[in-house]
Amino acid sequence: DGGITQSPKYLFRKEGQNVTLSCEQNLNHDAMYWYRQDPGQGLRLIYYSQIVNDFQKGDIAEGYSVSREKKESFPLTVTSAQKNPTAFYLCASSMRWGTSDEQYFGPGTRLTVT
Amino acid sequence: EDQVTQSPEALRLQEGESSSLNCSYTVSGLRGLFWYRQDPGKGPEFLFTLYSAGEEKEKERLKATLTKKESFLHITAPKPEDSATYLCAVQGAAGNKLTFGGGTRVLVKP
């Protein structure tokens, strides 16, 4: 079955620690995205990647970093510089950049930082 | 800057009671308006893409329509399994970026 996997489903970290969230897709999609969702709010774009070895900042990139070394993988690191990291993180992909292809989402990772 | 506002924030329906959700938007050069369904603790599930005013799309009890300023998601004779949060997003002329609304939480009681 083709799809997007995110791991882990739940993640707990102490304040001051960096943490990396995994996102893998086997849809052969060029474009990948990371969003953050907070209760009662819409999804906000953190980073996106048009193609392998390329990525761009979204609307709320401060305190986050990404890499895109393989087409299938787009991991997100939440650094200690992110002031309010507790949230639900969603990874998505779409077939190509620059089109109106729909984005498909993974199941999400809920990060709690205490 | 693209903006999306969804109303109402929450909707409680009796099973079989039809209703509509609203998505008002401002965008420079609409390339697509997207509807998603999200169950608690899960990722959004794609429902529809609408591209131009006057377009309509249907899937089971759901029907999405589009005008130049807003989109409606009509739920006809809803069932409890239609309970979810429905998200609306727009894509403007600048690339693939989606701007999401805050969503409408729908609860359908038997």
mmCIF file of C-alpha atoms in Angstrom:
data_model
loop_
_atom_site.group_PDB
_atom_site.id
_atom_site.type_symbol
_atom_site.label_atom_id
_atom_site.label_comp_id
_atom_site.label_asym_id
_atom_site.label_seq_id
_atom_site.Cartn_x
_atom_site.Cartn_y
_atom_site.Cartn_z
ATOM 1 C CA ASP A 1 0.000 0.000 0.000
ATOM 2 C CA GLY A 2 1.293 3.421 -0.935
ATOM 3 C CA GLY A 3 1.241 6.111 1.680
ATOM 4 C CA ILE A 4 3.024 8.316 4.157
ATOM 5 C CA THR A 5 4.347 7.032 7.459
ATOM 6 C CA GLN A 6 5.348 9.118 10.434
ATOM 7 C CA SER A 7 7.068 7.889 13.521
ATOM 8 C CA PRO A 8 6.737 7.841 16.375
ATOM 9 C CA LYS A 9 3.030 8.476 16.987
ATOM 10 C CA TYR A 10 3.753 10.025 20.402
ATOM 11 C CA LEU A 11 7.008 11.643 21.515
ATOM 12 C CA PHE A 12 7.955 13.078 24.881
ATOM 13 C CA ARG A 13 11.031 15.207 25.451
ATOM 14 C CA LYS A 14 12.529 17.406 28.092
ATOM 15 C CA GLU A 15 12.937 21.093 27.416
ATOM 16 C CA GLY A 16 16.327 21.893 25.877
ATOM 17 C CA GLN A 17 16.616 18.653 23.902
ATOM 18 C CA ASN A 18 16.538 18.432 20.128
ATOM 19 C CA VAL A 19 14.208 15.826 18.670
ATOM 20 C CA THR A 20 13.815 14.439 15.132
ATOM 21 C CA LEU A 21 10.479 13.387 13.652
ATOM 22 C CA SER A 22 10.490 10.872 10.844
ATOM 23 C CA CYS A 23 8.475 11.097 7.603
ATOM 24 C CA GLU A 24 8.669 8.523 4.808
ATOM 25 C CA GLN A 25 6.575 8.254 1.642
ATOM 26 C CA ASN A 26 6.412 5.557 -1.021
ATOM 27 C CA LEU A 27 4.134 7.477 -3.379
ATOM 28 C CA ASN A 28 7.011 8.619 -5.602
ATOM 29 C CA HIS A 29 6.015 12.224 -4.898
ATOM 30 C CA ASP A 30 8.464 15.027 -5.603
ATOM 31 C CA ALA A 31 7.166 17.567 -3.072
ATOM 32 C CA MET A 32 7.004 17.122 0.703
ATOM 33 C CA TYR A 33 5.807 19.370 3.512
ATOM 34 C CA TRP A 34 5.795 19.733 7.284
ATOM 35 C CA TYR A 35 2.903 21.359 9.114
ATOM 36 C CA ARG A 36 2.192 22.108 12.729
ATOM 37 C CA GLN A 37 -1.344 21.928 14.167
ATOM 38 C CA ASP A 38 -2.332 23.483 17.490
ATOM 39 C CA PRO A 39 -5.749 23.017 19.137
ATOM 40 C CA GLY A 40 -8.432 25.072 17.435
ATOM 41 C CA GLN A 41 -6.032 26.393 14.811
ATOM 42 C CA GLY A 42 -5.458 25.655 11.173
ATOM 43 C CA LEU A 43 -2.385 23.891 9.890
ATOM 44 C CA ARG A 44 0.691 26.108 9.594
ATOM 45 C CA LEU A 45 3.516 25.376 7.170
ATOM 46 C CA ILE A 46 6.952 24.865 8.722
ATOM 47 C CA TYR A 47 9.128 23.757 5.782
ATOM 48 C CA TYR A 48 8.615 22.363 2.312
ATOM 49 C CA SER A 49 10.741 20.596 -0.269
ATOM 50 C CA GLN A 50 10.096 20.799 -3.979
ATOM 51 C CA ILE A 51 12.526 18.054 -4.885
ATOM 52 C CA VAL A 52 15.332 16.018 -3.353
ATOM 53 C CA ASN A 53 18.247 18.062 -1.984
ATOM 54 C CA ASP A 54 16.095 21.207 -1.888
ATOM 55 C CA PHE A 55 13.990 22.735 0.870
ATOM 56 C CA GLN A 56 12.496 26.124 1.712
ATOM 57 C CA LYS A 57 11.247 27.828 4.880
ATOM 58 C CA GLY A 58 7.526 28.063 5.367
ATOM 59 C CA ASP A 59 5.614 30.485 7.563
ATOM 60 C CA ILE A 60 6.925 29.323 10.951
ATOM 61 C CA ALA A 61 10.401 27.859 10.347
ATOM 62 C CA GLU A 62 12.174 29.380 13.354
ATOM 63 C CA GLY A 63 13.451 26.676 15.715
ATOM 64 C CA TYR A 64 13.084 23.893 13.133
ATOM 65 C CA SER A 65 15.394 22.278 10.588
ATOM 66 C CA VAL A 66 14.933 19.703 7.830
ATOM 67 C CA SER A 67 16.867 17.671 5.292
ATOM 68 C CA ARG A 68 15.882 15.990 2.015
ATOM 69 C CA GLU A 69 18.677 13.612 1.080
ATOM 70 C CA LYS A 70 16.348 10.990 -0.383
ATOM 71 C CA LYS A 71 13.137 11.422 -2.357
ATOM 72 C CA GLU A 72 11.265 9.225 0.101
ATOM 73 C CA SER A 73 12.365 10.888 3.334
ATOM 74 C CA PHE A 74 11.894 14.344 4.848
ATOM 75 C CA PRO A 75 12.825 14.348 8.572
ATOM 76 C CA LEU A 76 12.050 17.345 10.777
ATOM 77 C CA THR A 77 14.245 18.342 13.725
ATOM 78 C CA VAL A 78 12.658 20.395 16.473
ATOM 79 C CA THR A 79 15.506 22.242 18.131
ATOM 80 C CA SER A 80 15.786 23.710 21.603
ATOM 81 C CA ALA A 81 15.382 27.140 19.984
ATOM 82 C CA GLN A 82 11.704 26.447 19.261
ATOM 83 C CA LYS A 83 9.923 28.304 22.049
ATOM 84 C CA ASN A 84 6.667 26.351 22.086
ATOM 85 C CA PRO A 85 7.315 22.934 20.527
ATOM 86 C CA THR A 86 4.396 20.985 22.007
ATOM 87 C CA ALA A 87 2.033 20.366 19.083
ATOM 88 C CA PHE A 88 0.722 17.846 16.554
ATOM 89 C CA TYR A 89 3.106 17.595 13.588
ATOM 90 C CA LEU A 90 1.898 16.510 10.175
ATOM 91 C CA CYS A 91 3.941 15.521 7.143
ATOM 92 C CA ALA A 92 2.428 15.676 3.662
ATOM 93 C CA SER A 93 3.431 15.057 0.066
ATOM 94 C CA SER A 94 2.185 15.928 -3.395
ATOM 95 C CA MET A 95 3.079 14.591 -6.790
ATOM 96 C CA ARG A 96 4.775 17.620 -8.222
ATOM 97 C CA TRP A 97 5.656 21.172 -7.229
ATOM 98 C CA GLY A 98 4.038 24.016 -9.117
ATOM 99 C CA THR A 99 0.734 22.255 -9.765
ATOM 100 C CA SER A 100 -2.601 22.053 -7.962
ATOM 101 C CA ASP A 101 -2.084 18.402 -7.048
ATOM 102 C CA GLU A 102 -3.668 17.550 -3.740
ATOM 103 C CA GLN A 103 -1.479 17.001 -0.713
ATOM 104 C CA TYR A 104 -1.692 13.686 1.103
ATOM 105 C CA PHE A 105 -1.026 13.591 4.818
ATOM 106 C CA GLY A 106 0.599 11.146 7.176
ATOM 107 C CA PRO A 107 -0.940 10.074 10.502
ATOM 108 C CA GLY A 108 0.943 12.694 12.518
ATOM 109 C CA THR A 109 3.292 12.788 15.499
ATOM 110 C CA ARG A 110 2.167 14.326 18.772
ATOM 111 C CA LEU A 111 5.155 15.942 20.502
ATOM 112 C CA THR A 112 5.029 16.905 24.145
ATOM 113 C CA VAL A 113 7.908 18.871 25.641
ATOM 114 C CA THR A 114 8.022 19.407 29.392
ATOM 115 C CA GLU B 1 -1.696 37.383 2.010
ATOM 116 C CA ASP B 2 -4.100 34.486 1.496
ATOM 117 C CA GLN B 3 -6.754 34.058 4.183
ATOM 118 C CA VAL B 4 -9.334 31.358 4.938
ATOM 119 C CA THR B 5 -12.145 31.586 7.495
ATOM 120 C CA GLN B 6 -14.403 28.648 8.285
ATOM 121 C CA SER B 7 -17.775 28.841 10.002
ATOM 122 C CA PRO B 8 -19.258 27.716 12.224
ATOM 123 C CA GLU B 9 -16.435 26.531 14.485
ATOM 124 C CA ALA B 10 -18.607 23.658 15.711
ATOM 125 C CA LEU B 11 -21.834 22.059 14.525
ATOM 126 C CA ARG B 12 -24.047 19.571 16.321
ATOM 127 C CA LEU B 13 -26.505 17.698 14.130
ATOM 128 C CA GLN B 14 -29.057 14.980 14.616
ATOM 129 C CA GLU B 15 -28.669 12.007 12.330
ATOM 130 C CA GLY B 16 -30.444 12.842 9.075
ATOM 131 C CA GLU B 17 -30.393 16.610 9.679
ATOM 132 C CA SER B 18 -28.743 18.176 6.605
ATOM 133 C CA SER B 19 -26.538 21.257 6.969
ATOM 134 C CA SER B 20 -23.798 23.304 5.304
ATOM 135 C CA LEU B 21 -20.308 24.383 6.317
ATOM 136 C CA ASN B 22 -18.862 27.646 5.021
ATOM 137 C CA CYS B 23 -15.332 28.463 3.872
ATOM 138 C CA SER B 24 -14.708 32.120 3.004
ATOM 139 C CA TYR B 25 -11.426 32.964 1.354
ATOM 140 C CA THR B 26 -9.278 35.713 -0.095
ATOM 141 C CA VAL B 27 -6.472 34.654 -2.389
ATOM 142 C CA SER B 28 -4.541 36.130 -5.254
ATOM 143 C CA GLY B 29 -5.101 33.877 -8.212
ATOM 144 C CA LEU B 30 -6.977 30.815 -6.946
ATOM 145 C CA ARG B 31 -5.406 27.644 -8.263
ATOM 146 C CA GLY B 32 -7.421 25.286 -6.119
ATOM 147 C CA LEU B 33 -9.661 25.027 -3.059
ATOM 148 C CA PHE B 34 -9.315 21.829 -1.069
ATOM 149 C CA TRP B 35 -11.565 20.115 1.452
ATOM 150 C CA TYR B 36 -10.190 17.618 3.957
ATOM 151 C CA ARG B 37 -11.736 15.518 6.705
ATOM 152 C CA GLN B 38 -9.774 15.002 9.922
ATOM 153 C CA ASP B 39 -10.628 12.497 12.638
ATOM 154 C CA PRO B 40 -9.310 13.112 16.174
ATOM 155 C CA GLY B 41 -5.609 12.329 16.500
ATOM 156 C CA LYS B 42 -5.210 11.506 12.793
ATOM 157 C CA GLY B 43 -3.932 13.207 9.673
ATOM 158 C CA PRO B 44 -6.317 14.989 7.291
ATOM 159 C CA GLU B 45 -7.931 12.879 4.594
ATOM 160 C CA PHE B 46 -8.369 14.463 1.167
ATOM 161 C CA LEU B 47 -11.974 14.900 0.000
ATOM 162 C CA PHE B 48 -12.245 17.339 -2.924
ATOM 163 C CA THR B 49 -10.449 19.896 -5.056
ATOM 164 C CA LEU B 50 -12.429 22.714 -6.680
ATOM 165 C CA TYR B 51 -10.777 24.880 -9.296
ATOM 166 C CA SER B 52 -13.247 27.499 -10.524
ATOM 167 C CA ALA B 53 -16.460 29.255 -9.525
ATOM 168 C CA GLY B 54 -19.551 27.204 -10.292
ATOM 169 C CA GLU B 55 -17.808 23.888 -9.901
ATOM 170 C CA GLU B 56 -19.424 21.191 -7.745
ATOM 171 C CA LYS B 57 -18.164 17.805 -6.553
ATOM 172 C CA GLU B 58 -19.941 15.023 -4.666
ATOM 173 C CA LYS B 59 -18.878 12.039 -2.623
ATOM 174 C CA GLU B 60 -21.499 9.989 -0.812
ATOM 175 C CA ARG B 61 -23.347 12.412 1.513
ATOM 176 C CA LEU B 62 -20.928 15.291 0.880
ATOM 177 C CA LYS B 63 -21.204 17.938 -1.822
ATOM 178 C CA ALA B 64 -18.755 20.814 -2.244
ATOM 179 C CA THR B 65 -19.515 23.985 -4.175
ATOM 180 C CA LEU B 66 -17.422 27.025 -5.051
ATOM 181 C CA THR B 67 -18.060 30.712 -5.716
ATOM 182 C CA LYS B 68 -15.538 33.512 -6.197
ATOM 183 C CA LYS B 69 -15.493 34.275 -2.466
ATOM 184 C CA GLU B 70 -16.538 31.118 -0.653
ATOM 185 C CA SER B 71 -17.061 27.409 -0.728
ATOM 186 C CA PHE B 72 -19.737 25.327 0.936
ATOM 187 C CA LEU B 73 -19.599 21.744 2.078
ATOM 188 C CA HIS B 74 -23.126 20.372 2.202
ATOM 189 C CA ILE B 75 -23.750 17.294 4.332
ATOM 190 C CA THR B 76 -26.984 15.557 3.305
ATOM 191 C CA ALA B 77 -28.716 13.245 5.776
ATOM 192 C CA PRO B 78 -25.571 12.849 7.893
ATOM 193 C CA LYS B 79 -24.742 9.720 9.848
ATOM 194 C CA PRO B 80 -22.715 9.468 13.075
ATOM 195 C CA GLU B 81 -19.697 8.333 11.060
ATOM 196 C CA ASP B 82 -19.643 11.751 9.382
ATOM 197 C CA SER B 83 -18.548 13.239 12.714
ATOM 198 C CA ALA B 84 -15.122 14.813 12.165
ATOM 199 C CA THR B 85 -13.383 18.139 11.690
ATOM 200 C CA TYR B 86 -13.647 19.442 8.143
ATOM 201 C CA LEU B 87 -10.775 21.585 6.906
ATOM 202 C CA CYS B 88 -10.750 23.981 3.971
ATOM 203 C CA ALA B 89 -7.557 25.209 2.291
ATOM 204 C CA VAL B 90 -6.717 27.413 -0.677
ATOM 205 C CA GLN B 91 -3.771 27.430 -3.019
ATOM 206 C CA GLY B 92 -2.889 30.748 -4.606
ATOM 207 C CA ALA B 93 -0.792 31.634 -7.580
ATOM 208 C CA ALA B 94 2.519 31.417 -5.678
ATOM 209 C CA GLY B 95 3.557 27.779 -5.712
ATOM 210 C CA ASN B 96 2.057 24.831 -3.873
ATOM 211 C CA LYS B 97 1.589 26.477 -0.507
ATOM 212 C CA LEU B 98 -1.792 25.760 1.089
ATOM 213 C CA THR B 99 -3.432 28.198 3.502
ATOM 214 C CA PHE B 100 -5.794 26.421 5.889
ATOM 215 C CA GLY B 101 -8.824 27.609 7.786
ATOM 216 C CA GLY B 102 -9.372 26.712 11.429
ATOM 217 C CA GLY B 103 -11.818 23.927 10.594
ATOM 218 C CA THR B 104 -15.417 23.084 11.527
ATOM 219 C CA ARG B 105 -15.976 20.345 14.106
ATOM 220 C CA VAL B 106 -19.062 18.353 13.199
ATOM 221 C CA LEU B 107 -20.789 16.032 15.655
ATOM 222 C CA VAL B 108 -23.665 13.909 14.377
ATOM 223 C CA LYS B 109 -25.774 12.334 17.099
ATOM 224 C CA PRO B 110 -27.830 9.183 16.484
#
